[in-house]
Each structure stands twice: as structure tokens, then as C-alpha cells.
Coordinates of C-alpha atoms in Angstrom, one line a residue:
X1 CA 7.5 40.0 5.6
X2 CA 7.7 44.1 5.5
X3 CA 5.7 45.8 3.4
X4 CA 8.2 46.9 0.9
X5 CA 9.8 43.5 -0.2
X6 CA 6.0 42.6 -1.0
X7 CA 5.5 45.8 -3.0
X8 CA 9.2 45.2 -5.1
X9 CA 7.4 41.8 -6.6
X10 CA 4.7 43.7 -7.8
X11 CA 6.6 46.6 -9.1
X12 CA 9.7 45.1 -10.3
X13 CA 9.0 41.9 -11.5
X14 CA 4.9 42.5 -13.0
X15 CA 3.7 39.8 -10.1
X16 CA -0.2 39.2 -10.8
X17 CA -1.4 36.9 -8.5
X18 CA -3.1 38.0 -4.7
X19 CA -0.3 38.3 -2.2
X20 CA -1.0 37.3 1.1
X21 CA 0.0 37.6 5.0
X22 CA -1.8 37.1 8.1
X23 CA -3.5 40.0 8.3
X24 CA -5.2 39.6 5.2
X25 CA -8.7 38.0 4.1
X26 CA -8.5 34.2 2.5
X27 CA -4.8 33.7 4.1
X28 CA -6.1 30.7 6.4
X29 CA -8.0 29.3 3.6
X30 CA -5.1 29.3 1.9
X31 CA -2.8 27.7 3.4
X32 CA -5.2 24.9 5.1
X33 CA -4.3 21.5 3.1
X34 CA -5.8 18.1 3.2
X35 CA -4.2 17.1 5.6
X36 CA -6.0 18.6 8.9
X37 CA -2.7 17.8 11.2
X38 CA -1.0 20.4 9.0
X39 CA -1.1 24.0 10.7
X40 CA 1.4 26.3 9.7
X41 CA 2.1 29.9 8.8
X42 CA 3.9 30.9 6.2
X43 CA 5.1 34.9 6.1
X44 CA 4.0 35.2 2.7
X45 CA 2.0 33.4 0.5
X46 CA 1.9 34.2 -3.1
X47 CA -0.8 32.9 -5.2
X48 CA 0.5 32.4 -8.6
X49 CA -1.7 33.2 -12.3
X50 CA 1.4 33.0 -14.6
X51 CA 4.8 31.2 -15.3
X52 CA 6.0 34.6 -14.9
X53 CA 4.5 34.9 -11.1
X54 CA 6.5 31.5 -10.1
X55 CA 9.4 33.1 -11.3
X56 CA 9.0 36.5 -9.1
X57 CA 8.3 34.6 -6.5
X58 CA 11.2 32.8 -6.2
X59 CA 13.6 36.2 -7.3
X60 CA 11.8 37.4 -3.9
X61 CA 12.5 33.9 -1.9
X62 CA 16.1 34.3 -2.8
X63 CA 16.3 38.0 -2.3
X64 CA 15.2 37.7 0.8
X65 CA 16.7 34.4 2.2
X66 CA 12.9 33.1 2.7
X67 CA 12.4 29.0 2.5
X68 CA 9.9 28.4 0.3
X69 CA 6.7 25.6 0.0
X70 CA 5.3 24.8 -3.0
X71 CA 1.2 24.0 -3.3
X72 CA -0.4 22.6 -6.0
X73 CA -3.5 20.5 -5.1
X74 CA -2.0 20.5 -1.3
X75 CA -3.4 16.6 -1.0
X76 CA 0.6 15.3 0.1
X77 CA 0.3 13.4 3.7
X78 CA 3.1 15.1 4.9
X79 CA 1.7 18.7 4.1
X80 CA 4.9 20.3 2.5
X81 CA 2.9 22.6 0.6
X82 CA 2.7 25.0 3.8
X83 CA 6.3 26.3 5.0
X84 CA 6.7 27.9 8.1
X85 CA 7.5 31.6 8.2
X86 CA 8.5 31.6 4.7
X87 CA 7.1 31.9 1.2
X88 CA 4.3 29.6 0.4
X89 CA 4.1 29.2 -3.4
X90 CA 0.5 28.8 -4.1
X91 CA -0.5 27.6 -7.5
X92 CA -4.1 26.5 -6.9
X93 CA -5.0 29.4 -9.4
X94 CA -3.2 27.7 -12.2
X95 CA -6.2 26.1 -13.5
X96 CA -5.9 25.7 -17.4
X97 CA -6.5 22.6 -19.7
X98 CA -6.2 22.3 -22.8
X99 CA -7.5 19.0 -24.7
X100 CA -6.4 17.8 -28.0
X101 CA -8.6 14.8 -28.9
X102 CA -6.7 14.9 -32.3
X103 CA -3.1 14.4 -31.0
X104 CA -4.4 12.7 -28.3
X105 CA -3.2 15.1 -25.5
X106 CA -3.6 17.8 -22.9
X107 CA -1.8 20.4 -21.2
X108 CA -2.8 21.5 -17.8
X109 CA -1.6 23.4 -15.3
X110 CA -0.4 22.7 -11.4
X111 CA -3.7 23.9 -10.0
X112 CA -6.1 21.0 -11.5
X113 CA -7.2 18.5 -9.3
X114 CA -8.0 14.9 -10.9
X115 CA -11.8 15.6 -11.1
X116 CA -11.1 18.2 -12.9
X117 CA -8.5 16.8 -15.6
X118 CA -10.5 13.9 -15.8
X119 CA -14.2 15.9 -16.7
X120 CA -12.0 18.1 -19.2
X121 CA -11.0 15.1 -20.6
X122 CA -13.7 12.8 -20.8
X123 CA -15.6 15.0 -22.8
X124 CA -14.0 13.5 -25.3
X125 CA -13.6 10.3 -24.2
X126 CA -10.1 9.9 -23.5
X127 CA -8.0 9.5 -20.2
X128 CA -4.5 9.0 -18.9
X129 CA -3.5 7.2 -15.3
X130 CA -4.6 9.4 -12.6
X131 CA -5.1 9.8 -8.6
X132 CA -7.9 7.5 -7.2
X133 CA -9.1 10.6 -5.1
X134 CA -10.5 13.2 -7.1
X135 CA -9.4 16.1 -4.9
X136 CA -5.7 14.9 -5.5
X137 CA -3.7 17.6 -7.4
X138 CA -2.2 16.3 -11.0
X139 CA 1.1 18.3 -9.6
X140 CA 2.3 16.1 -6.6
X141 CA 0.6 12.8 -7.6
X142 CA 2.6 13.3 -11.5
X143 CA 6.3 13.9 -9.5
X144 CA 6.5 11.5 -7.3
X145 CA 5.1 9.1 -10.0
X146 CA 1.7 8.1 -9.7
X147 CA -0.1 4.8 -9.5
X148 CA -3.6 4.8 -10.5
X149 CA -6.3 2.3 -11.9
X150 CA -5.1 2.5 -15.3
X151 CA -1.9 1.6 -14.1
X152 CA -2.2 -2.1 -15.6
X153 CA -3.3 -0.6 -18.9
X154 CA -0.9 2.5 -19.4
X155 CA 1.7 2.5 -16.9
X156 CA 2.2 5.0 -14.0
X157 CA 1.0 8.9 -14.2
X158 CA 4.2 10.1 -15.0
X159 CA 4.8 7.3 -17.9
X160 CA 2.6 9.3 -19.7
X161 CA 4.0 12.9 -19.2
X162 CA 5.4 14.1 -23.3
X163 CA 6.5 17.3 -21.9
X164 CA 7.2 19.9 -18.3
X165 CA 7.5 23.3 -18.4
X166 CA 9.5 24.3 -15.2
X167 CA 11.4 27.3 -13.7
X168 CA 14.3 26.3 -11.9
X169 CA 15.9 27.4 -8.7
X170 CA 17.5 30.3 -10.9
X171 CA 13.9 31.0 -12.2
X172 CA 15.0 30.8 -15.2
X173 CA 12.0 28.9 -17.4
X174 CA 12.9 25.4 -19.0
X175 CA 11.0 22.8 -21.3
X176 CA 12.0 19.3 -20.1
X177 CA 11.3 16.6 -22.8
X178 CA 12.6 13.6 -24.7
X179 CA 14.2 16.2 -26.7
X180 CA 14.8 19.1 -24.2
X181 CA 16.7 19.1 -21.4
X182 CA 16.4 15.7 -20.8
X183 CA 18.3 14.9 -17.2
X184 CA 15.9 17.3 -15.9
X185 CA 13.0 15.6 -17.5
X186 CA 14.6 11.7 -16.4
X187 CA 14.7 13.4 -12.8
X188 CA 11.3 15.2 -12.4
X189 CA 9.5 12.1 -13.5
X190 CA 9.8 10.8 -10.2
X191 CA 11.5 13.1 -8.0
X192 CA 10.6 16.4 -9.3
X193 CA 9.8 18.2 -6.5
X194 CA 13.1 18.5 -6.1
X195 CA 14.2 20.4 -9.3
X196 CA 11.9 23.1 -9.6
X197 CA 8.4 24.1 -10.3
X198 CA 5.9 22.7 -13.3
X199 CA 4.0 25.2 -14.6
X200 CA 2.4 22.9 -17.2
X201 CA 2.3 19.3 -17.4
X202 CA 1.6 18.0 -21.2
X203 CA -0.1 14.4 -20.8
X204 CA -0.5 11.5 -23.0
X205 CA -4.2 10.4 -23.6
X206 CA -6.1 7.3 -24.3
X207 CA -9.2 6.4 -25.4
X208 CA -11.7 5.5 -22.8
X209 CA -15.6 5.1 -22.7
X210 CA -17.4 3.7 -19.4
X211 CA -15.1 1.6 -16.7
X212 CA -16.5 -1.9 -15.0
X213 CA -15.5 -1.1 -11.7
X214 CA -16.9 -1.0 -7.8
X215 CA -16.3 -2.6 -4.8
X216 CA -17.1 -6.3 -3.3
X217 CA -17.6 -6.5 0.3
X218 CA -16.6 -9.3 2.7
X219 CA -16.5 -9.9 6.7
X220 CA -13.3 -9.1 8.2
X221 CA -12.4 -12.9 9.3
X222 CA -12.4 -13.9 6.1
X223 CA -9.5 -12.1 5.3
X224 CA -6.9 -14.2 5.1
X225 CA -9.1 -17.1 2.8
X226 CA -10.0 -14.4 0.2
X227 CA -6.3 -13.1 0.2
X228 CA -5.3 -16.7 -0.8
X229 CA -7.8 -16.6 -3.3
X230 CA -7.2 -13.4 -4.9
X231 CA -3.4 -14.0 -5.1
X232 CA -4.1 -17.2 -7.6
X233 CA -7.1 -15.5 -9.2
X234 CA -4.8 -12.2 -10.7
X235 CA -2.3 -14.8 -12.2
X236 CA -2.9 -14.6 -15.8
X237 CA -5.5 -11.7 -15.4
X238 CA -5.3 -8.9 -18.3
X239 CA -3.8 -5.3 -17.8
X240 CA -7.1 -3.8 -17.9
X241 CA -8.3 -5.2 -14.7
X242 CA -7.0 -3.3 -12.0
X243 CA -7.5 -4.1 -7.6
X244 CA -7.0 -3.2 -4.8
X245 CA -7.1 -4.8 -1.0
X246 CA -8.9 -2.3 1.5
X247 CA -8.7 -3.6 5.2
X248 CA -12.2 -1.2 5.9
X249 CA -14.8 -0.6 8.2
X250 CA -19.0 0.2 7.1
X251 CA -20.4 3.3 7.4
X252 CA -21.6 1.9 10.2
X253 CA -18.8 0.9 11.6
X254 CA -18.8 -3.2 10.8
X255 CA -14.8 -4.5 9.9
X256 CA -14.9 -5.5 6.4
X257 CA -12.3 -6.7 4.1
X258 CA -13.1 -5.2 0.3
X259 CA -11.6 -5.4 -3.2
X260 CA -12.3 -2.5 -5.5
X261 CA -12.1 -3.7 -9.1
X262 CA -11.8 -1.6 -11.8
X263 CA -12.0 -3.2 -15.6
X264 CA -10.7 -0.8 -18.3
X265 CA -12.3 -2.6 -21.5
X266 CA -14.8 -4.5 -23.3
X267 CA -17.6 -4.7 -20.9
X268 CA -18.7 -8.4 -21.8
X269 CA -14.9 -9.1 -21.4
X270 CA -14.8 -7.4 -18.1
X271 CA -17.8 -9.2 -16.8
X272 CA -16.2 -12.8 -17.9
X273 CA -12.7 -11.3 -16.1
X274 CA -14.4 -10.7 -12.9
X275 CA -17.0 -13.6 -12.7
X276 CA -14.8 -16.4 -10.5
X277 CA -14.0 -12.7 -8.3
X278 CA -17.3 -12.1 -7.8
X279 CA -18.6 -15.8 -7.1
X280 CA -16.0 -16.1 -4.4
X281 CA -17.8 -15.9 -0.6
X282 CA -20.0 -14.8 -2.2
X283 CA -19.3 -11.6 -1.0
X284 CA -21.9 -9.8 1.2
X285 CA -22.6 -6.5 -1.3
X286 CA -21.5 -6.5 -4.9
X287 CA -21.0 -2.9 -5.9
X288 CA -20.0 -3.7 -9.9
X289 CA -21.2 -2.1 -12.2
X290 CA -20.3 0.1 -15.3
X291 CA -19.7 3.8 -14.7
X292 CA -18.0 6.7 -16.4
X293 CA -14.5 7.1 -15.3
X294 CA -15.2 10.0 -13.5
X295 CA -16.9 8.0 -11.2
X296 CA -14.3 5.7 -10.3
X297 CA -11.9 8.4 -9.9
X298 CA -14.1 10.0 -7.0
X299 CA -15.7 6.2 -5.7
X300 CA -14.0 6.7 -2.7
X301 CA -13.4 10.3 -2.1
X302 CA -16.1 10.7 1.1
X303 CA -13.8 8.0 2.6
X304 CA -10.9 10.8 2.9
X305 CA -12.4 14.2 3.5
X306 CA -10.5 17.4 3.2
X307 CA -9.4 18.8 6.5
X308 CA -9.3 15.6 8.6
X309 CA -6.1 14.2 10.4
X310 CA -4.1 11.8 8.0
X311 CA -0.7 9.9 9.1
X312 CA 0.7 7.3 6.6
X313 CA 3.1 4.3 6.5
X314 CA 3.8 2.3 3.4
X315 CA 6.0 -0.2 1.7
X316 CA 6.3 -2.3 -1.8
X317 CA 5.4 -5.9 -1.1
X318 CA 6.6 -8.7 -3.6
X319 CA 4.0 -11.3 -2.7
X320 CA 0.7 -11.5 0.2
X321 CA 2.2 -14.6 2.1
X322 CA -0.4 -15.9 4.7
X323 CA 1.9 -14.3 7.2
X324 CA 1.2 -10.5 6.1
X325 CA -2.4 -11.3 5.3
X326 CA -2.5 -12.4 9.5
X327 CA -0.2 -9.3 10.4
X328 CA -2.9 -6.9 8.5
X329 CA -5.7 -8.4 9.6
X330 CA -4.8 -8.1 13.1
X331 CA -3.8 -4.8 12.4
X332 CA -6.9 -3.8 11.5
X333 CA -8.7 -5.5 14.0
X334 CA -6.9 -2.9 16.5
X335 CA -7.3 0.3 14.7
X336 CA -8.1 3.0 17.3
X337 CA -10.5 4.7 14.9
X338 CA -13.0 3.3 12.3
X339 CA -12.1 5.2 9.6
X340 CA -8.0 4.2 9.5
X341 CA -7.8 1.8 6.4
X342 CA -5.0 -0.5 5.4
X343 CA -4.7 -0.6 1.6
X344 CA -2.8 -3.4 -1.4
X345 CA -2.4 -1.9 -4.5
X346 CA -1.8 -3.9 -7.2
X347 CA 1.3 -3.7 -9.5
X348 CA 1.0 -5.4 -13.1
X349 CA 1.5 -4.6 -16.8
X350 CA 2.5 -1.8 -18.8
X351 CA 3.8 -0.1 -15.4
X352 CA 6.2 -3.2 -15.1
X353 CA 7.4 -2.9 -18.5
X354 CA 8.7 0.7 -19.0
X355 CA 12.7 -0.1 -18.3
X356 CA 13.8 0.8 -14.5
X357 CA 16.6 3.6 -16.3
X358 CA 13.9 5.3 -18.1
X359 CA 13.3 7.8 -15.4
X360 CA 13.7 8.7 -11.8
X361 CA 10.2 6.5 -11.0
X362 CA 11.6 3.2 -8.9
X363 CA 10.5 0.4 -8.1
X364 CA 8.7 -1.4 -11.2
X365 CA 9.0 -4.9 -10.0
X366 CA 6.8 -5.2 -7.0
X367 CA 3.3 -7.0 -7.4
X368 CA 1.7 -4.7 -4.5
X369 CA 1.8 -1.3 -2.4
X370 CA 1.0 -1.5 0.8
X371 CA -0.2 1.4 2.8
X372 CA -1.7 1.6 6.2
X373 CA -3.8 5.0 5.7
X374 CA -4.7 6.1 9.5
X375 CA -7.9 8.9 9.3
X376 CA -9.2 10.5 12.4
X377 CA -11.5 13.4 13.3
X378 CA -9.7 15.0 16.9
X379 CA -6.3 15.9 17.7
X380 CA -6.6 14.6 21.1
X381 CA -6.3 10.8 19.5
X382 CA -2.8 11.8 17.4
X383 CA -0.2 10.0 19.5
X384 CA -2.8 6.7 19.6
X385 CA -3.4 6.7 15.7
X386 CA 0.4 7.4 14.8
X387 CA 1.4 5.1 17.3
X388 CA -1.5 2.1 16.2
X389 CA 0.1 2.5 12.0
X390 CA 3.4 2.4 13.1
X391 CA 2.9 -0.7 14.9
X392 CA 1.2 -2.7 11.9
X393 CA 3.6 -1.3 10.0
X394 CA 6.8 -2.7 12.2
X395 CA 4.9 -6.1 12.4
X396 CA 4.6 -5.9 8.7
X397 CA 8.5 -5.9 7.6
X398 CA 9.3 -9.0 7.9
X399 CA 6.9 -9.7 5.0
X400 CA 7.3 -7.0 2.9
X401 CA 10.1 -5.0 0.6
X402 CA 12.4 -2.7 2.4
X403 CA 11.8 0.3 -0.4
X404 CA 9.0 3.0 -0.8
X405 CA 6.8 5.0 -2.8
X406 CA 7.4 8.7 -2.4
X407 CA 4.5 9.7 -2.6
X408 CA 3.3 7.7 0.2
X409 CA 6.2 8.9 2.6
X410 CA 5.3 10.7 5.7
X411 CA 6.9 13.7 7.3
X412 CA 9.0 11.7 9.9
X413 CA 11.5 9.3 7.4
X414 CA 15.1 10.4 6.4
X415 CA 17.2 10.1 4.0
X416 CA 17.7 6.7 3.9
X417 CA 13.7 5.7 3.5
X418 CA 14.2 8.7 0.8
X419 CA 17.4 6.4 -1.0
X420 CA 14.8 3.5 -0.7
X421 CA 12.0 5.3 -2.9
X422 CA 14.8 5.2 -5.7
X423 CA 17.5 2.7 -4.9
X424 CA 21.2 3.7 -3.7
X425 CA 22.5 3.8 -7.7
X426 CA 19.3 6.1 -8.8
X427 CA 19.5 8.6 -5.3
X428 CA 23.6 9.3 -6.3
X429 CA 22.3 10.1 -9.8
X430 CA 19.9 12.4 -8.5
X431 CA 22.3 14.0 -5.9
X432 CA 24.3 14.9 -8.9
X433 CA 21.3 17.2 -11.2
X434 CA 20.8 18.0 -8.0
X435 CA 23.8 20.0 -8.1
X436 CA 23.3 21.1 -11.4
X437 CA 19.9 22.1 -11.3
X438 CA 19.5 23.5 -7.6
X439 CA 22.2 23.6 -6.1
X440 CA 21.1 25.8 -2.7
X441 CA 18.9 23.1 -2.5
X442 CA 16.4 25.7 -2.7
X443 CA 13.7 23.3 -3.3
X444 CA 14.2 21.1 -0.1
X445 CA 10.9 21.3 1.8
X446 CA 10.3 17.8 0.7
X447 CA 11.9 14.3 0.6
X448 CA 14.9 16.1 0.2
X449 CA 17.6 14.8 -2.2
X450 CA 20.3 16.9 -1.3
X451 CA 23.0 18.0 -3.9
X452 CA 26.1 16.2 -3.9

């Protein structure tokens, strides 16, 4: 990037944010993600205060014929934030939040992670579906739709977005609402990396005091029985429980099979919900207990580490047959390293219930999401890791739903695994605001939906 196309940002266009290149002071810190495989170097990276940064930032991207990469909380497994030799769109200094216990809202900006939305929030006892990691950024997770414990309770992350402020691929600065621009706003809710950049994201809150949640522990071979069991037990269970399956191993490196629970209620009624759970085995540790919500949000973030190697493979499943439960459990018997993890999410309530047309977010009937998470330390064991989840992952499909989650999508999958996050009918919609809304496809260092 020479000197003067840096200095016509500043002086044209009133950019206030740190510019960087390689030759200056923070640049690697800046564009190092979660992601540890991720090791790129963009030309330029601007780091963004103001709406009125994004948009001379991308006046200088299309000036000068630069790809661009957009980071917000740079927690994404397939490490899009960071471009190579282009412009890196850093909005980690976009940290504002603004909390309306009143109204029962908040506005924050592309910069907060989940820890942080969720302290600014609880202050005042109030919540909204969020990332289970509390070093995830509200940006990505909110896009590409967001499942989180609260799911049950009050549907996905982006069923609760009221409002986006966005600058386009012109960067020209839109409001997307029920009442604004509203094809922009049914897109972004799902696939809105592909339509431009959020400069605020105006949430919906909910009350919340202290969570039962935690984890119950169980030997690996008794997988598949407590599987069988926990498929009967959730039929008929409230929307404020919430589980999850984790194929795990102990600190000290013993295979386990776990459940995190997390009950968003009464606590008497929570401890009635979970009783026949937590008699079942019995399990080998009992973790329940109740917390604050921030620390269910961050129960399992020393599990996934900043700056380790990540590689993912997922799919929606409609039901744990005996056969998958064998498949994972075999699967995770093999893992190459002891911290890999194979994860079910489950998929009930209020997320099933907002209609399928509302927005670009897919994929409302599945009861689970699985995703074989592989973590390692040293890139001399890539090729057996990647090779190890996309194994499981191949023995899985006979048992599971041929469609994704797109925020669970790794660098490697095309288009068509793309079409599967949204369905063929959805993906031709998109193509089309594609068009309308970018269409350079200047936004295309992601799960690309390409204009039509």
C-alpha cells in the first residue's frame, strides 16, 4: 500500500482510526485471530472508531481495487477477518453499549465480545441469546444467526436483533429494520456478511437473574446408554432448559462423555427439571449449580483458547439414532489430540417457532447441531487433526441432515454446502439483494453468496 493512498483516507475522507502496515507497531497483533491456523498479511489494516471510518475505508478499498476482510471479534473458524494483501477492516475498537433497562434494549457496536455485552447487560439483569464462548464477537455470531443457551427460551441471536446500522458496498450508511429497508434486514439476519458492514446492532433484552446450569460428567463407554436416555428425557422438557452433548476428554486427559445443562428459570423448577438428568449413571461429577449468566457464558472458554489451531465440521441432525451415537463415540475414541471435542446442540422452542420466511436464518426444524470441534497446540499435527474430523464427519452422514449452519462452516466447502446453510429457494433469494445491495460482490471473503 504506498504511502500516499494511506495519507488520501486521512485527508479526504476525516479517517480517525490507527492505520496500519507491516512496518508498524501492533500490526501482528492485529491481525492474529482465534484461530491460530490463520496467518495472513493484509497490506493495510484500518482500525475503525466511527461509522464514518468503515465508510473511508471502503471509498479506499474501491479506489484502489484492494479485497477487503472484515474483523469484528475475529472468533470465525475459518479466519476470514484477515485478507491477504488487501484491506483488513478492523472494528475491534468499536466498543460501545448502550443499555436501556426501560425499553428493554441495547445497542452495541461490532467490537464487543459476548463477555462483554453480557456484564453491560446484567447489570441490570437482563439478557438476550448469546455466544457460549465469551471471547466470541456479537458481530459474526449475530449474522450468521446464532444459537446460544437461551435459544429454547428466546430464539436464536439474530431473532432478537430490532434494528442494523450498515454501510453498504457503496458506503453509503443504511438502517435495516422491520420498517427500514427491510430485504436488507430479512438478508443480514442470517447471511449478513454478505451485504455490508454493522456498525451497531440494536438487541432485544430479557429479564434474567442467576442461571441453573453446569456440566455432568460420565465415562466415555457409556455413551451410547446415556444418549438413549437423554433423547426420551428432553421430550416434553420446557424451553428454559437448554443441553448440549460434548464427546470430551479431563484435564487429565480421561475420555468423558458430558452434558452441559443450562436452566433459564425458577430455580426450584429447574432443580425438579433436571432431577431424573442428574440421577441417571449417576454421573461421576455433578457440576450444577446456580450462577450468574455471565458465568455460563464463559463455563467453557479455557477449553478453546485464543491462538490455538481450530478446524471444524458440522451438520443439523433430526434425531441421535443408536447408529450416530456409535459413529461419535468411535470417533472420539480416535481423536489424535485430547483436546478435539465432538459437540450436539440442542434445537427446541421459541427458535423453532419464528416462521422459516421470516429471515435469511435456515434451518429451524432440526432437534440438534452437530459439530466435531478439532483443537490442537502444533502445526506439525494439521494434516492428522483435519484428516481425523473429516473422517467422523463422513462416517457421520448417513445419520445426519445434509444442510449446515454457517457459522460452523470451514474455509474448505463451496457453494453448494453454502446453498445448504439456507436451502436452494432461500440462496436464489439472496443471489438476488445480492445484486442489489453489492453487486461487485465486494463483500465476498466469506461464504460467498454471489450475485445473480
Amino acid at each position: 500500500m504506498a504511502n500516499p493512498a494511506i495519507a488520501s483516507v486521512v485527508k479526504e475522507w476525516g479517517f480517525s482510526g490507527p492505520l496500519l502496515t507491516a512496518s508498524d507497531a501492533g500490526f501482528d497483533a492485529a491481525r492474529r485471530v482465534w484461530n491460530g491456523m490463520v496467518d495472513r498479511q493484509p497490506a493495510l489494516i484500518a482500525q475503525c472508531r466511527t461509522p464514518q471510518d468503515v465508510q473511508a475505508a471502503i471509498r479506499l478499498a474501491r479506489k484502489e481495487g484492494l479485497p477487503i476482510s472484515i474483523r469484528g471479534g475475529g472468533h470465525n473458524i475459518t479466519g476470514a477477518a484477515v485478507c491477504q494483501d488487501g484491506l483488513m477492516i478492523d472494528l475491534s475498537l468499536m466498543k460501545g453499549i448502550q443499555v436501556d433497562p426501560a425499553a428493554r434494549e441495547a445497542i452495541a457496536e461490532p467490537g464487543v465480545l459476548w463477555g462483554e455485552f453480557d456484564a453491560a447487560t446484567q447489570t441490570h439483569r437482563l439478557a438476550t441469546t448469546g455466544g457460549q464462548v465469551s471471547h466470541t464477537g456479537i458481530a459474526g455470531l449475530t449474522l450468521g444467526g446464532g444459537l446460544g443457551y437461551l435459544m429454547g427460551k428466546h430464539g436464536a441471536v439474530c431473532d432478537n436483533v430490532l434494528s442494523l446500522d450498515v454501510v453498504t458496498a457503496e458506503g453509503e450508511r443504511l438502517t435495516a429494520s422491520a420498517d427500514q429497508n427491510t430485504d436488507l434486514f430479512w438478508a443480514m439476519r442470517g447471511a449478513g456478511a454478505n451485504f455490508g458492514i454493522v456498525t451497531s446492532f440494536r438487541y432485544k433484552l430479557h429479564p434474567l437473574d442467576q442461571v441453573l446450569g453446569g456440566m455432568l460428567l460420565y465415562p466415555r463407554e457409556r455413551a451410547s446408554e446415556l444418549i438413549a436416555f437423554h433423547s426420551e428425557y428432553l421430550k416434553g422438557t420446557p424451553d428454559e432448559l437448554d443441553t448440549t452433548i460434548g464427546f470430551l476428554n479431563s484435564p487429565e486427559g480421561v475420555p468423558m462423555v458430558a452434558i452441559i445443562a443450562v436452566y433459564a428459570g425458577d430455580m426450584a423448577e429447574g432443580e425438579r427439571v433436571l432431577q431424573p438428568l442428574r440421577r441417571f449413571g449417576p454421573p461421576v461429577a455433578d457440576l450444577i449449580q446456580p450462577m450468574p449468566y455471565t458465568a455460563v457464558q464463559s463455563m467453557v472458554d479455557d477449553g478453546l483458547p485464543v491462538g490455538d489451531r481450530y478446524y471444524w465440521k458440522s451438520n443439523f441432525v433430526s434425531e441421535l439414532t443408536p447408529g450416530l451415537a456409535q459413529v461419535l463415540e468411535n470417533g472420539a475414541n480416535a481423536m489424535p489430540s485430547p483436546l478435539s471435542m465432538i459437540l450436539l446442540f440442542e434445537i427446541k422452542g421459541q427458535i423453532r417457532r419464528v416462521p422459516k420466511d421470516a429471515m435469511a436464518f435456515d434451518h429451524r426444524e432440526p432437534h440438534f447441531e452437530m459439530s466435531i470441534l478439532t483443537h490442537w497446540k502444533n502445526a506439525s499435527a494439521d494434516d492428522e487433526n483435519i484428516a481425523w474430523a473429516r473422517q467422523v464427519w463422513t462416517e457421520a452422514q448417513p445419520f445426519v441432515m445434509q444442510c449446515s449452519y454457517a457459522n460452523h462452516m470451514t474455509a474448505d466447502e463451496g457453494i453448494e454446502r453454502t446453498r445448504a446453510a439456507y436451502g436452494a429457494e432461500k440462496f436464489e433469494k439472496l443471489r438476488t439483494l445480492k445484486a442489489k445491495y453489492d453487486p461487485q460482490n465486494l463483500f465476498r471473503l466469506n461464504h460467498n453468496i454471489p450475485p445473480r
